[in-house]
XYZ file of C-alpha atoms in Angstrom:
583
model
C 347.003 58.280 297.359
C 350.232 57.770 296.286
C 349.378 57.469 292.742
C 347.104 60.735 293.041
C 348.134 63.351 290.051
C 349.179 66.343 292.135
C 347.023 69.606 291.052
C 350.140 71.253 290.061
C 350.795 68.037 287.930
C 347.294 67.771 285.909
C 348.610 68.132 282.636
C 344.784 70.256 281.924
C 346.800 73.455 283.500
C 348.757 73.477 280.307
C 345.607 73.698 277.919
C 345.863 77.451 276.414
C 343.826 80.353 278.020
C 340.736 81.205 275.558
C 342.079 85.196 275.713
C 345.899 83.549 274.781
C 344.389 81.842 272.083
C 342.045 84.611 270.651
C 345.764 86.936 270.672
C 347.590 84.253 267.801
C 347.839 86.514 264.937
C 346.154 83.167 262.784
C 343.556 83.406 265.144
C 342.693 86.850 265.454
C 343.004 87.160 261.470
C 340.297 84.641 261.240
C 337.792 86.324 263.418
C 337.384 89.002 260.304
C 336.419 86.245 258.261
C 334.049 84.445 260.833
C 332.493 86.126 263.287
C 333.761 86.165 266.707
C 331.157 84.132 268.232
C 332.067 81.032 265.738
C 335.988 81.394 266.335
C 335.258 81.209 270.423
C 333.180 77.732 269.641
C 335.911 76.382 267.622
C 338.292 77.233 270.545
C 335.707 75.874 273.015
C 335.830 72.840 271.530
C 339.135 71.863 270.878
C 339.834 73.094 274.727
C 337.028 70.505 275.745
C 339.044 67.519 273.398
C 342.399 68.697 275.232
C 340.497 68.128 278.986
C 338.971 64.670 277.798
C 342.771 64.166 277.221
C 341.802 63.341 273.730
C 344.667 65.567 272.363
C 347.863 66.457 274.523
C 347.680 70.284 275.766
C 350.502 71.362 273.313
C 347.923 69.982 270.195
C 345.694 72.750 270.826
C 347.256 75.879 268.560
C 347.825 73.276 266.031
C 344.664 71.696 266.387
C 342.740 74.901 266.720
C 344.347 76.725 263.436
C 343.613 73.368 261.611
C 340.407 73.684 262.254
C 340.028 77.150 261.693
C 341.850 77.122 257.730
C 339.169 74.438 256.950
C 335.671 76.393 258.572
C 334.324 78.792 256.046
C 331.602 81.083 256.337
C 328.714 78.965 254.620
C 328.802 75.415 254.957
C 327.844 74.565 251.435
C 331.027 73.315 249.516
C 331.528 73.792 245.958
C 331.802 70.666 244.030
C 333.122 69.335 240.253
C 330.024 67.895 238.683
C 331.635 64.521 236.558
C 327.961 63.134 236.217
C 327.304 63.845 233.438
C 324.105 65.352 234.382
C 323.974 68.853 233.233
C 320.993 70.460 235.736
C 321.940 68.173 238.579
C 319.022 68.941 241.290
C 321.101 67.539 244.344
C 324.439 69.422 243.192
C 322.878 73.039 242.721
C 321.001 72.879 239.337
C 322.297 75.157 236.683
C 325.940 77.078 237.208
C 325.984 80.426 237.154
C 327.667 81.827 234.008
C 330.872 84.580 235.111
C 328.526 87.540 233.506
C 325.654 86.141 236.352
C 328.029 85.739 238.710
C 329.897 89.088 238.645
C 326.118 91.037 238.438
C 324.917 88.998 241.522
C 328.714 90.491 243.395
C 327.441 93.825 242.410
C 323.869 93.695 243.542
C 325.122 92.272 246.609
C 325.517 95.748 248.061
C 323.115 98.763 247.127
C 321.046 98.707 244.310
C 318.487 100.573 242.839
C 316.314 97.775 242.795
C 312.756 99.933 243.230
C 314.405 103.219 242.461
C 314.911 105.428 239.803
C 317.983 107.540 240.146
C 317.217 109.674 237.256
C 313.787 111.256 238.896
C 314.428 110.032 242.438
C 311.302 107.786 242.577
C 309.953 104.621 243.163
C 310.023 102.637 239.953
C 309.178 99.019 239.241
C 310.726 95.772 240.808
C 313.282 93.917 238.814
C 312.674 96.094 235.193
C 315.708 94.896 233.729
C 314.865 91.103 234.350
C 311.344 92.019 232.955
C 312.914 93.740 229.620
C 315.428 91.307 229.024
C 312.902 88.083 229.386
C 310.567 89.989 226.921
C 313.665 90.608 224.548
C 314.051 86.442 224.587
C 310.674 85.815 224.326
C 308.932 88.533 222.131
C 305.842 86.589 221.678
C 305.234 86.859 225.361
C 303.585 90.773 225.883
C 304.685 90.648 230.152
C 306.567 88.858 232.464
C 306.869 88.110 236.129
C 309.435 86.389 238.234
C 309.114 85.025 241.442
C 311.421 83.030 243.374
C 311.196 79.476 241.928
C 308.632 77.628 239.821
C 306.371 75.905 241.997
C 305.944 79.421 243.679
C 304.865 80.343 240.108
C 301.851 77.883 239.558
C 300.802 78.374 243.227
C 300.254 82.199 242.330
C 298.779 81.011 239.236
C 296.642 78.195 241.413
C 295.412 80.454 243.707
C 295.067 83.506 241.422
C 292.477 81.352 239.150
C 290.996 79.012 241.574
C 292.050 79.213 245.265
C 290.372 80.629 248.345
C 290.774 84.275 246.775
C 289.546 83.322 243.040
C 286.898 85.603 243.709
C 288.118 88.269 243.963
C 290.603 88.351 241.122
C 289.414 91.377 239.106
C 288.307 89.871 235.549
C 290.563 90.106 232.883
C 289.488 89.830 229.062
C 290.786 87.011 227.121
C 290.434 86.815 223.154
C 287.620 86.899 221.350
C 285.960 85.922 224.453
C 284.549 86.443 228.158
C 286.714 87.820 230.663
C 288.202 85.930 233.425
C 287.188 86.066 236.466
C 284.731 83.637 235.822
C 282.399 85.366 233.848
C 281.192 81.853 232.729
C 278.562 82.095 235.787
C 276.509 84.545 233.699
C 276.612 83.478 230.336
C 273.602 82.043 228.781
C 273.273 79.029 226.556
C 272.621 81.233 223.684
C 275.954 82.670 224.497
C 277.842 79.392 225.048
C 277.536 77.741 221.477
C 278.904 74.355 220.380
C 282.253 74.785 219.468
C 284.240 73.910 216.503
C 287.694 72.881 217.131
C 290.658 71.149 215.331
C 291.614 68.108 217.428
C 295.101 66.131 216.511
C 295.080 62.690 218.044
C 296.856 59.540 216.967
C 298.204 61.289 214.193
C 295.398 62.333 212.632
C 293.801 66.193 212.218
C 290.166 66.428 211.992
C 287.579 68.651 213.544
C 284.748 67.224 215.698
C 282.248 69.410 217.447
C 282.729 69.919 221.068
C 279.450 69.931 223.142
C 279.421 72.627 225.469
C 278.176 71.493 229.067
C 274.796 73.723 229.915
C 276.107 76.923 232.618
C 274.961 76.016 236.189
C 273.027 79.169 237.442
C 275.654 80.487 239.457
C 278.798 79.654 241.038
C 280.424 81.313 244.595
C 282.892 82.985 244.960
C 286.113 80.995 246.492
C 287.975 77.769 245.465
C 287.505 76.967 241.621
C 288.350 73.912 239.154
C 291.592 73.624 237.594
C 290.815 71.144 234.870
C 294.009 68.455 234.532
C 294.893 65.547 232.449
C 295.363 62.615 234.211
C 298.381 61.820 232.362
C 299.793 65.053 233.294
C 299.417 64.080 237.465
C 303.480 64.875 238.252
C 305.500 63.978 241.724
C 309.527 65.664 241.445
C 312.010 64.581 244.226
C 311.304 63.754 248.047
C 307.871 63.085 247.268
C 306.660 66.506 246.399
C 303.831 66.709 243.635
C 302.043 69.486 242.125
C 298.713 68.376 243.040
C 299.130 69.006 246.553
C 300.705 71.852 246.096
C 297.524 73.615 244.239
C 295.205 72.310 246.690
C 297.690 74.117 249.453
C 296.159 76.809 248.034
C 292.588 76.056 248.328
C 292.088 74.523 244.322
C 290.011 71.476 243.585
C 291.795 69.339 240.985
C 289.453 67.830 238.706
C 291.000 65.277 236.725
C 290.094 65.083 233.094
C 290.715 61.571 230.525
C 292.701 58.883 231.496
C 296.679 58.350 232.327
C 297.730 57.242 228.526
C 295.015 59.255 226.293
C 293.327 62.746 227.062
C 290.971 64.001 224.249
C 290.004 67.930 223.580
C 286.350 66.440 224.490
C 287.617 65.464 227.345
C 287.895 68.933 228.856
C 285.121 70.274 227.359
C 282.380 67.989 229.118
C 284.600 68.642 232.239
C 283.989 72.741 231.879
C 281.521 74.401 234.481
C 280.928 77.764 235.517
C 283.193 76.331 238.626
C 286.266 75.937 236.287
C 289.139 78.298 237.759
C 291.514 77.140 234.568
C 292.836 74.635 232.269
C 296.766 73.084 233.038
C 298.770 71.514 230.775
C 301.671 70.290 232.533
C 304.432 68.694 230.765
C 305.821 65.336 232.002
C 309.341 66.365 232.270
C 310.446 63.314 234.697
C 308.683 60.401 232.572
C 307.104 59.548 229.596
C 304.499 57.761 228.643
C 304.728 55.673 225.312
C 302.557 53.332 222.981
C 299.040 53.965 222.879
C 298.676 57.686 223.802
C 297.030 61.043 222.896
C 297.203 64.429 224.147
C 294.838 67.616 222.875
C 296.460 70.166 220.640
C 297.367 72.749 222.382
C 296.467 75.126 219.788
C 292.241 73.896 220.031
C 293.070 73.376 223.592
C 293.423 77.367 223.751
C 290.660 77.967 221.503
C 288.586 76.301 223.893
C 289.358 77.825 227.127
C 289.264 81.118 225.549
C 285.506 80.155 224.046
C 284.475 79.706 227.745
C 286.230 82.372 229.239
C 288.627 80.281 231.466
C 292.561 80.875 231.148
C 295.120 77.970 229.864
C 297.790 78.125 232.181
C 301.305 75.779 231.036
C 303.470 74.883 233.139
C 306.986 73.611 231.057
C 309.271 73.689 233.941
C 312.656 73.250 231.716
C 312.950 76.539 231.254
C 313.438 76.586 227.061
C 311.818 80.044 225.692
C 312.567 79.615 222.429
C 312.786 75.149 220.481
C 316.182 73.481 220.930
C 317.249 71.339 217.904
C 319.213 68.754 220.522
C 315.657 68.317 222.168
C 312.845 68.244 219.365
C 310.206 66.830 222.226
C 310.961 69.710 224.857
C 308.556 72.470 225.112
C 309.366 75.896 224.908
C 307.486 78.907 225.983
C 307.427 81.030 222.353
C 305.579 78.297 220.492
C 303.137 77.426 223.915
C 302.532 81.463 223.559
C 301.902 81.285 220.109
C 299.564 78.590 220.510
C 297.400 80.729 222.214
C 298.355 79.807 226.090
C 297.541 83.007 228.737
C 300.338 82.500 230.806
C 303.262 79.954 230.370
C 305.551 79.053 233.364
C 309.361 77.973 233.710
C 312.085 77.677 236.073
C 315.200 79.967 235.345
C 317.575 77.373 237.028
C 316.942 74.111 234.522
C 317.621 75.028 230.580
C 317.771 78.753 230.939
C 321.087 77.885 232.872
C 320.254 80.707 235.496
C 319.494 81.517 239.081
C 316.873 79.234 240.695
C 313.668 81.349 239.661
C 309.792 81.060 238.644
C 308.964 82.580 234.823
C 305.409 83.507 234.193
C 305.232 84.639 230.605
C 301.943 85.505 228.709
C 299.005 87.946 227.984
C 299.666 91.604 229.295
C 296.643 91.598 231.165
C 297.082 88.468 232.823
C 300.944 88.727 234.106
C 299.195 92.449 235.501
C 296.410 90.576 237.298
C 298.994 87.650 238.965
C 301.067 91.074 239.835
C 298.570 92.686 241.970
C 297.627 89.323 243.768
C 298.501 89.882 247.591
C 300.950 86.195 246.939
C 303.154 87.808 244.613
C 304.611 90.021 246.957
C 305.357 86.574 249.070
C 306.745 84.444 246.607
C 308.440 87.294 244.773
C 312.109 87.258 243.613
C 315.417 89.056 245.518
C 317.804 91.218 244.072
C 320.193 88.722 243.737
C 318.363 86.385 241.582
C 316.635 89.001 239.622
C 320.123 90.109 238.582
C 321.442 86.719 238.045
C 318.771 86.412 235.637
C 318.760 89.624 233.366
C 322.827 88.969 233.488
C 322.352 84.692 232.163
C 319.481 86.596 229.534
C 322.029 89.656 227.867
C 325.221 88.067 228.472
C 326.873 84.735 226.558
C 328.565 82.166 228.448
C 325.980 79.983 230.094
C 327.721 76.544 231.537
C 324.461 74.841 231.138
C 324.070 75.969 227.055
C 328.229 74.862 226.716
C 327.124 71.572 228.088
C 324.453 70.527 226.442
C 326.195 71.555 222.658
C 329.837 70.012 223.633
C 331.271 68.274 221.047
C 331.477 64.475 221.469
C 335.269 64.222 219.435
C 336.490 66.964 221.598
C 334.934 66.003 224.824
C 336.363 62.198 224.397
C 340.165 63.779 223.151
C 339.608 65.894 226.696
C 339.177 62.948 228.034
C 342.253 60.641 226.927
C 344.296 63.742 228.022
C 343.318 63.947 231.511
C 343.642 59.114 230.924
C 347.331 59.958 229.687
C 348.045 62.361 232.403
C 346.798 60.797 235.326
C 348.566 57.135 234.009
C 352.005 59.373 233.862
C 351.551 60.809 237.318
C 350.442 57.361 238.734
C 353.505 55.607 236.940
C 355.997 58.841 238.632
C 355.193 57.742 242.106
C 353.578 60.084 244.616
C 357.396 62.003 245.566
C 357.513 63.661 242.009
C 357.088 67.118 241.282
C 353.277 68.013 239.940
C 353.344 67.381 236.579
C 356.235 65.522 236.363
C 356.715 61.802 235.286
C 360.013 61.127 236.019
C 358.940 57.330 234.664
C 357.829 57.236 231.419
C 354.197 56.322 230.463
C 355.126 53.369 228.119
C 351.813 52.693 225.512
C 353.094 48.638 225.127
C 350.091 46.887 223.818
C 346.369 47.144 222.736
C 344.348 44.447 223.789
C 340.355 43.737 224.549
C 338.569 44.787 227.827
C 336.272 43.017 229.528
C 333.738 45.238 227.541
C 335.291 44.482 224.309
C 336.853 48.021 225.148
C 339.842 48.829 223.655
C 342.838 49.318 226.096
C 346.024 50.657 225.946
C 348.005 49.377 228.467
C 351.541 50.591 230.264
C 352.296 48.375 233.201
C 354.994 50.708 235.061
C 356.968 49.805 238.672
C 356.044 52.432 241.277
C 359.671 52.613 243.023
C 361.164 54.468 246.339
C 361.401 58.041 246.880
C 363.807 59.465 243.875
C 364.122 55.933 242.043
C 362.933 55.597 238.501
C 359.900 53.335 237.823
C 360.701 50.593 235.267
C 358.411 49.684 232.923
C 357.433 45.707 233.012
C 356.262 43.362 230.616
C 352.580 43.868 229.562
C 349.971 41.708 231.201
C 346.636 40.060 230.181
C 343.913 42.569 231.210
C 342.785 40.352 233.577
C 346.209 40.353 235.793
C 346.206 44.231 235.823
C 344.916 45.815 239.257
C 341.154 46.735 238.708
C 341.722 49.333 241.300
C 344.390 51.280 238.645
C 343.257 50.543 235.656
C 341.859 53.556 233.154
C 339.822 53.450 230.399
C 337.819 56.161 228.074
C 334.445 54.726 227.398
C 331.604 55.991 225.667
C 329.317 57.441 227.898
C 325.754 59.446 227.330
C 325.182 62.278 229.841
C 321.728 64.076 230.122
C 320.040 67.273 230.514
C 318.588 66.269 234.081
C 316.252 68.853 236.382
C 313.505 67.295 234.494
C 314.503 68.381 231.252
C 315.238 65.992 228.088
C 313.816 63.168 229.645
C 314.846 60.146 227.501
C 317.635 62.257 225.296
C 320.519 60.602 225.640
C 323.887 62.811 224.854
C 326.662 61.236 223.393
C 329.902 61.950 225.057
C 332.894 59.981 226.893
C 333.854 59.341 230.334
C 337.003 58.228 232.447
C 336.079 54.677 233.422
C 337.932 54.121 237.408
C 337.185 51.370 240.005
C 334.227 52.249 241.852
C 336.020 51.821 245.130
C 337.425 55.403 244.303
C 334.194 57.585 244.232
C 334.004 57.804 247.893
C 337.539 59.944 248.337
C 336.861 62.056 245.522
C 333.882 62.981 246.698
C 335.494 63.966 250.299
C 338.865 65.308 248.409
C 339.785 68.675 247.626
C 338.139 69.791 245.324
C 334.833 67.822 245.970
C 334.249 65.679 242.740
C 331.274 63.582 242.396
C 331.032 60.793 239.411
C 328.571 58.878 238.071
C 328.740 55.344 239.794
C 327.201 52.495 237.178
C 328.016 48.896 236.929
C 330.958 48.800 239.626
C 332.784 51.540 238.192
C 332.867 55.227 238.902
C 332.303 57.547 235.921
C 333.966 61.003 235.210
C 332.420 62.634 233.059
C 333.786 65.635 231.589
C 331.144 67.555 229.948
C 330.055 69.620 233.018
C 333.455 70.732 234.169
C 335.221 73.554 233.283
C 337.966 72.851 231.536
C 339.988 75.269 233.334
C 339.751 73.118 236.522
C 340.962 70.453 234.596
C 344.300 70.740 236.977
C 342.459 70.540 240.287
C 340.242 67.578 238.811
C 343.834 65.927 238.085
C 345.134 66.427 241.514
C 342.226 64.984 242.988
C 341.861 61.941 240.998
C 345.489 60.948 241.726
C 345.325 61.786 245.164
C 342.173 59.368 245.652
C 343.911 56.775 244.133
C 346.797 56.584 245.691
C 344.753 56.875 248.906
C 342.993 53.909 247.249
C 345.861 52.292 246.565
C 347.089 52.604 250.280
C 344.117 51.735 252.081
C 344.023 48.051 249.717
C 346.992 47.082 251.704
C 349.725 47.205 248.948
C 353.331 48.258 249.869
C 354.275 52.110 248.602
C 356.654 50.590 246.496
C 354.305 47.749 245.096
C 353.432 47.221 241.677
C 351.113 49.991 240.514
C 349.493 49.867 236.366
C 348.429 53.152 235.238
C 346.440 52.178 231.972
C 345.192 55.040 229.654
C 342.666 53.302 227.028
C 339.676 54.177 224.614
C 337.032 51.659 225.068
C 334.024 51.447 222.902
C 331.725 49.649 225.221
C 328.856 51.511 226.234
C 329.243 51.452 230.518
């Protein structure tokens, strides 16, 4: 009993009062940032570490205020992107450009989103998205946009052949029977063989495509959409398109085989139960050697000749051809080919707010409008001005990217190399941007790569000594964890775009070892980890956080540098090079 802590004496009495704590002027200002509920859990729980006598009682204003500066209102944390990887899926996709991002501040409150303030009625949804997608893409007549593009072909999917097919009122196609099916009543007299050019193997011929005989009738409800084998596509965390159309009640029918799918191919597969024809475009892999593909142009001719739509699904997002990316499809020439409706993303290529495109025929864009889904899948305000901003405005990140200049990207580069070597070689005590050591350039030698290096081998000394620069060493004695190099370096166009393109550029070589604290440092920077080394790539970041990217490369090597055991006045090499090795 003797050793019994006296309730006057339990140092818990001197943990803060929750009321005490809400009154700190820090406190109270950050409960008009965060709501009040979150700022009493934050106090809750650093109360709770002070009774499990985790922290002392007087830690808990410190503690608490800590932990208050660092809790924002959404947990998502903005990152650099030094991939390399220009529509990075698991980093965001496209960044918005400062026109997109000032128009989605403004629609953020009020808009007149469905309203027209001139006549004080109800006008059309997202108008000025609508007119500025038709200004980029004049050969489409209409447009829709609904919140991503996988909502897009599942309005499309069930639209043409899911549970509802049915009852999609018939639309006319060219030169041909309406939709809606009206294959069911056509007679064989009306259904004649059809002459088509077909371009395979690099040839251009015509052939005569048999026309299957019409069954009698077909019900109404679930339809065929005809697809290539070769065109079967799975994106990230397992998710492929296939499923998603028979979500909505499709049947798949799978036309050709994986490496080689003739026009002939989809005409024997045509029946009266055809919802639609999809050309999807492989935008995660290709397929290469002994391959064909229909024309897209006869392909069209086709579907219109049995009056089924041809529905194309790009998913990059390019409405007009891109001379850095001859392969990549683009919705103006898959228009003028003579698709119905063509579908993108707006967050790949476009470089704007995550969004679904459908682009085509007036009367089909009107029919997927109507369709009881499109008021589910449709787009907010926020996006929809996003979009019409990325489509009038100049300025898109993701169009700066993809056309930087390889010479100016790698003399970026060796800046940012020279830099960080001079900051390394100062010590961590001098001012920011100061070297009060010089960074000495003392020889050129050969990396391990056959890369190039320039080499200063500098003496980190004490708080307010001067580093002294020391005799240059064979590469091999020089600190992996410090060295720097400029390497050649391709990014890509990523999100499924470009697959196989590489894009020359250049890229700060650093120990791998380091891509763990810059990802957890202020600001968040993720690399490109390849070969035991961690990749910064420059091509994706603004150059006006160049000075924040600086800051938080040093600090994660020092913190490197530390946690490897060395002394704080150890040796330290900061090495600026140019390789020429490819990483």
């Amino acid at each position: 009993m003797d050793d019994a802590v006296h309730p006057l004496d339990d140092p818990r009495r001197r943990i803060p009062r929750t009321d005490a704590l809400l009154a700190h002027p820090r406190v109270a200002a950050a409960v008009s940032s965060l709501s009040a509920g979150v700022v009493k859990k934050v106090i809750r729980a650093v109360q709770a570490r002070a009774r499990r006598g985790e922290i002392a009682p007087e830690a808990v204003v410190p503690e608490l205020l800590a932990s208050l500066d660092s809790r924002r209102p959404a947990s998502l944390t903005p990152v650099l992107n030094a991939t390399g990887v220009i529509v990075h899926t698991n980093l965001g996709r496209a960044p918005l450009s400062e026109s997109a991002r000032a128009a989605v501040a403004e629609a953020s409150g009020y808009t007149d989103l469905e309203f027209d303030l001139a006549t004080g009625a109800r006008s059309r949804r997202g108008a000025g998205a609508r007119s500025a997608l038709l200004e980029a893409c004049p050969a489409a007549e209409d447009a829709l946009v609904v919140n991503n593009g996988a909502a897009a072909l599942l309005l499309a999917a069930t639209a043409f052949a899911g549970h509802s097919a049915g009852d999609l009122e018939a639309v006319s196609v060219p030169d041909g029977a309406p939709f809606a099916h009206a294959a069911e009543g056509m007679t064989p007299a009306s259904r004649p063989d059809t002459r088509v050019s077909l371009q395979e193997s690099g040839c251009v011929g015509e052939r005569r495509v048999p026309t299957p005989p019409p069954a009698a009738s077909s019900p109404p409800g679930p339809r065929e959409i005809l697809l290539s084998r070769g065109e079967f596509v799975e994106i990230g965390a397992g998710f492929r398109l296939s499923d998603l159309m028979e979500s909505a009640g499709a049947r798949i029918r799978e036309v050709g085989t994986t490496n080689r799918t003739h026009l002939d191919d989809y005409a024997r597969a045509l029946t009266p139960a055809t919802g639609c024809i999809l050309k999807v475009h492989t935008s995660n892999f290709r397929v290469e050697g002994f391959t064909a593909e229909a024309d897209l142009s006869a392909l069209a001719d086709l579907a219109h000749a049995h009056g089924v739509p041809l529905v194309v699904d790009l998913g990059s997002g390019l409405l007009e051809p891109e001379p850095l990316l001859p392969d990549e499809p683009d919705a103006a020439t898959a228009l003028a080919a003579g698709a119905d409706v063509v579908i993108a993303s707006g967050d790949k290529l476009l470089g704007g707010p995550q969004a679904g495109i459908l682009l085509g025929r007036a009367p089909v864009i009107a029919a997927l409008s109507r369709h009881p889904l499109a008021r589910a899948v449709r787009a907010d305000k926020l996006a929809l001005a996003a979009l019409e901003a990325t489509l009038t405005a100049a300025g898109a990140p993701v169009r700066s990217a993809l056309h930087t200049d390889p010479d100016a990207l790698r003399a970026r580069t060796q800046r940012l190399a020279e830099t960080l070597a001079q900051r390394l070689s100062a010590g961590p005590h001098a001012p920011a941007g100061q070297g009060t050591g010089a960074y000495v350039p003392v020889r050129q030698g050969t990396g391990a790569h056959g890369t190039h290096v320039l080499g200063a081998d500098v003496q980190r000394a004490g708080a307010g000594a001067t580093p002294q620069p020391q005799p240059a060493a064979p590469e091999a004695d020089v600190p992996e964890q410090l060295t720097l190099a400029v390497v050649p370096h391709d990014g890509r166009v990523g999100g499924g775009g470009g697959t196989g393109v590489p894009l020359p550029g250049w890229a700060l070589a650093l120990p791998e070892a380091v891509a763990g604290p810059l990802r957890t440092g202020t600001p968040a920077v993720v690399g490109r980890v390849h070969e035991g080394r961690c990749l910064i790539d420059l091509r994706c970041v603004p150059e006006p956080e160049d000075a924040g990217l600086l800051a938080a490369l040093e600090a994660a090597l020092i913190e490197l540098h530390a946690s490897a055991g060395e002394a704080a006045a150890g040796p330290v090499h900061g090495s600026a090079g140019d390789g020429s090795a490819e990483p």
